[in-house]
């Protein structure tokens, strides 16, 4: 593997895990990390990417489990399943094992929907990897809850350090809305309209991870409140939110307004990039072929990045021929993590 690309793989892994720590910490996971800022965290997309990447950081993985035991009632299972299916995240079998553990508690009926796993591996695999990608051997008695799903890991020791989410700040705004309004599509609609001037139901449905009919029905009902307004343009209804009424409730003491990010397709693109960089077959190629492979990779993930609104950050690869595209690729990927 080209040394620069090998170095970048390690750097990308570190940046991606840092992003996950940042977002989980903003939600209440015990740990020290940089603040998430104005971007609102999407807990379903965060959980799905973590099912792949947190396997390279066992502490993050177990702190995530600890948070889910305390705060899993805030996860929208219907949306989680739809995002998993729509974006085709790679960690479905890990998610099923997590759901199997959570299905034992007070929220059992909610998680049982995800606990059935049709993709069980014929042989057990190590759940965790070291930083250099080698499987971490299991220490102590294997955890039976994960063994049922074909994963080997040591016994779980829940520290109970995760806290309830902080009801202030922009990062947890979606969770605040769910606690206030319930676990339903209306929370994402309110958040979306707070962070956009106006939009139509199909766009809102795509960006929030719901069926269009679900979003359209909810918007029609919510427009009767007088807080959400509607106008018809070229046979298309556009909805917007009267901010004054909401900011009295949601004002953050002078903080900047929240920033919407369409996390599911962005996180899926980041996962695809990682899976390709972590592919051993890439290691044996010379620089020219590596550049060709990562160029194809970026073409494959561009639709996801376009849906996330991040494709404009990418360089024009046609201006960089041969292996000169490698540093351009690395620079573009880093931009996605800022």
PDB file of N, CA and C in Angstrom, residues 82 189 192 198-217 219 235-239 307:
ATOM      1  N   UNK A  82     -35.646   2.086   9.074  1.00  0.00           N
ATOM      2  CA  UNK A  82     -35.748   2.642   7.728  1.00  0.00           C
ATOM      3  C   UNK A  82     -34.405   3.197   7.244  1.00  0.00           C
ATOM      4  N   UNK A 189     -39.721  16.986  11.833  1.00  0.00           N
ATOM      5  CA  UNK A 189     -40.310  18.041  11.002  1.00  0.00           C
ATOM      6  C   UNK A 189     -40.065  19.404  11.626  1.00  0.00           C
ATOM      7  N   UNK A 192     -36.418  20.240  11.270  1.00  0.00           N
ATOM      8  CA  UNK A 192     -36.072  20.548   9.879  1.00  0.00           C
ATOM      9  C   UNK A 192     -36.529  21.959   9.512  1.00  0.00           C
ATOM     10  N   UNK A 198     -37.890  27.000   4.065  1.00  0.00           N
ATOM     11  CA  UNK A 198     -39.137  26.344   3.676  1.00  0.00           C
ATOM     12  C   UNK A 198     -38.786  25.097   2.883  1.00  0.00           C
ATOM     13  N   UNK A 199     -39.716  24.136   2.840  1.00  0.00           N
ATOM     14  CA  UNK A 199     -39.463  22.927   2.055  1.00  0.00           C
ATOM     15  C   UNK A 199     -40.772  22.211   1.809  1.00  0.00           C
ATOM     16  N   UNK A 200     -40.746  21.267   0.853  1.00  0.00           N
ATOM     17  CA  UNK A 200     -41.939  20.498   0.528  1.00  0.00           C
ATOM     18  C   UNK A 200     -41.845  19.114   1.169  1.00  0.00           C
ATOM     19  N   UNK A 201     -42.976  18.426   1.329  1.00  0.00           N
ATOM     20  CA  UNK A 201     -42.977  17.167   2.086  1.00  0.00           C
ATOM     21  C   UNK A 201     -42.017  16.112   1.576  1.00  0.00           C
ATOM     22  N   UNK A 202     -41.858  15.969   0.262  1.00  0.00           N
ATOM     23  CA  UNK A 202     -40.980  14.912  -0.247  1.00  0.00           C
ATOM     24  C   UNK A 202     -39.526  15.166   0.140  1.00  0.00           C
ATOM     25  N   UNK A 203     -39.095  16.422   0.107  1.00  0.00           N
ATOM     26  CA  UNK A 203     -37.728  16.749   0.512  1.00  0.00           C
ATOM     27  C   UNK A 203     -37.538  16.524   2.004  1.00  0.00           C
ATOM     28  N   UNK A 204     -38.508  16.957   2.794  1.00  0.00           N
ATOM     29  CA  UNK A 204     -38.432  16.752   4.237  1.00  0.00           C
ATOM     30  C   UNK A 204     -38.381  15.264   4.559  1.00  0.00           C
ATOM     31  N   UNK A 205     -39.216  14.460   3.878  1.00  0.00           N
ATOM     32  CA  UNK A 205     -39.227  13.017   4.115  1.00  0.00           C
ATOM     33  C   UNK A 205     -37.881  12.399   3.780  1.00  0.00           C
ATOM     34  N   UNK A 206     -37.292  12.783   2.632  1.00  0.00           N
ATOM     35  CA  UNK A 206     -35.994  12.220   2.234  1.00  0.00           C
ATOM     36  C   UNK A 206     -34.921  12.551   3.260  1.00  0.00           C
ATOM     37  N   UNK A 207     -34.880  13.801   3.702  1.00  0.00           N
ATOM     38  CA  UNK A 207     -33.794  14.240   4.570  1.00  0.00           C
ATOM     39  C   UNK A 207     -33.961  13.782   6.010  1.00  0.00           C
ATOM     40  N   UNK A 208     -35.191  13.494   6.427  1.00  0.00           N
ATOM     41  CA  UNK A 208     -35.410  13.070   7.810  1.00  0.00           C
ATOM     42  C   UNK A 208     -35.513  11.564   7.957  1.00  0.00           C
ATOM     43  N   UNK A 209     -35.662  10.826   6.845  1.00  0.00           N
ATOM     44  CA  UNK A 209     -35.689   9.369   6.917  1.00  0.00           C
ATOM     45  C   UNK A 209     -37.055   8.773   7.144  1.00  0.00           C
ATOM     46  N   UNK A 210     -38.098   9.438   6.639  1.00  0.00           N
ATOM     47  CA  UNK A 210     -39.461   8.929   6.780  1.00  0.00           C
ATOM     48  C   UNK A 210     -40.088   8.738   5.404  1.00  0.00           C
ATOM     49  N   UNK A 211     -41.197   7.985   5.383  1.00  0.00           N
ATOM     50  CA  UNK A 211     -41.965   7.875   4.155  1.00  0.00           C
ATOM     51  C   UNK A 211     -42.628   9.219   3.857  1.00  0.00           C
ATOM     52  N   UNK A 212     -42.761   9.531   2.560  1.00  0.00           N
ATOM     53  CA  UNK A 212     -43.331  10.818   2.183  1.00  0.00           C
ATOM     54  C   UNK A 212     -44.759  10.978   2.701  1.00  0.00           C
ATOM     55  N   UNK A 213     -45.540   9.908   2.611  1.00  0.00           N
ATOM     56  CA  UNK A 213     -46.930  10.003   3.067  1.00  0.00           C
ATOM     57  C   UNK A 213     -46.993  10.308   4.556  1.00  0.00           C
ATOM     58  N   UNK A 214     -46.076   9.730   5.338  1.00  0.00           N
ATOM     59  CA  UNK A 214     -46.043   9.993   6.772  1.00  0.00           C
ATOM     60  C   UNK A 214     -45.762  11.461   7.048  1.00  0.00           C
ATOM     61  N   UNK A 215     -44.750  12.006   6.363  1.00  0.00           N
ATOM     62  CA  UNK A 215     -44.404  13.414   6.562  1.00  0.00           C
ATOM     63  C   UNK A 215     -45.519  14.328   6.080  1.00  0.00           C
ATOM     64  N   UNK A 216     -46.102  13.997   4.942  1.00  0.00           N
ATOM     65  CA  UNK A 216     -47.147  14.839   4.369  1.00  0.00           C
ATOM     66  C   UNK A 216     -48.366  14.901   5.288  1.00  0.00           C
ATOM     67  N   UNK A 217     -48.766  13.767   5.834  1.00  0.00           N
ATOM     68  CA  UNK A 217     -49.916  13.733   6.731  1.00  0.00           C
ATOM     69  C   UNK A 217     -49.650  14.541   7.995  1.00  0.00           C
ATOM     70  N   UNK A 219     -47.491  17.032   8.383  1.00  0.00           N
ATOM     71  CA  UNK A 219     -47.413  18.449   8.052  1.00  0.00           C
ATOM     72  C   UNK A 219     -48.795  19.059   7.879  1.00  0.00           C
ATOM     73  N   UNK A 235     -48.435  23.798  -7.961  1.00  0.00           N
ATOM     74  CA  UNK A 235     -49.074  22.566  -7.481  1.00  0.00           C
ATOM     75  C   UNK A 235     -48.315  21.888  -6.351  1.00  0.00           C
ATOM     76  N   UNK A 236     -47.295  22.510  -5.837  1.00  0.00           N
ATOM     77  CA  UNK A 236     -46.476  21.895  -4.791  1.00  0.00           C
ATOM     78  C   UNK A 236     -46.608  22.706  -3.512  1.00  0.00           C
ATOM     79  N   UNK A 237     -46.909  22.032  -2.427  1.00  0.00           N
ATOM     80  CA  UNK A 237     -47.050  22.716  -1.147  1.00  0.00           C
ATOM     81  C   UNK A 237     -45.698  22.845  -0.459  1.00  0.00           C
ATOM     82  N   UNK A 238     -45.416  24.057  -0.012  1.00  0.00           N
ATOM     83  CA  UNK A 238     -44.197  24.320   0.738  1.00  0.00           C
ATOM     84  C   UNK A 238     -44.589  24.765   2.139  1.00  0.00           C
ATOM     85  N   UNK A 239     -43.902  24.191   3.129  1.00  0.00           N
ATOM     86  CA  UNK A 239     -44.198  24.492   4.525  1.00  0.00           C
ATOM     87  C   UNK A 239     -43.037  25.258   5.141  1.00  0.00           C
ATOM     88  N   UNK A 307     -26.958  13.817  -1.429  1.00  0.00           N
ATOM     89  CA  UNK A 307     -28.163  13.859  -0.594  1.00  0.00           C
ATOM     90  C   UNK A 307     -27.887  14.526   0.745  1.00  0.00           C
TER      91      UNK A 307
END
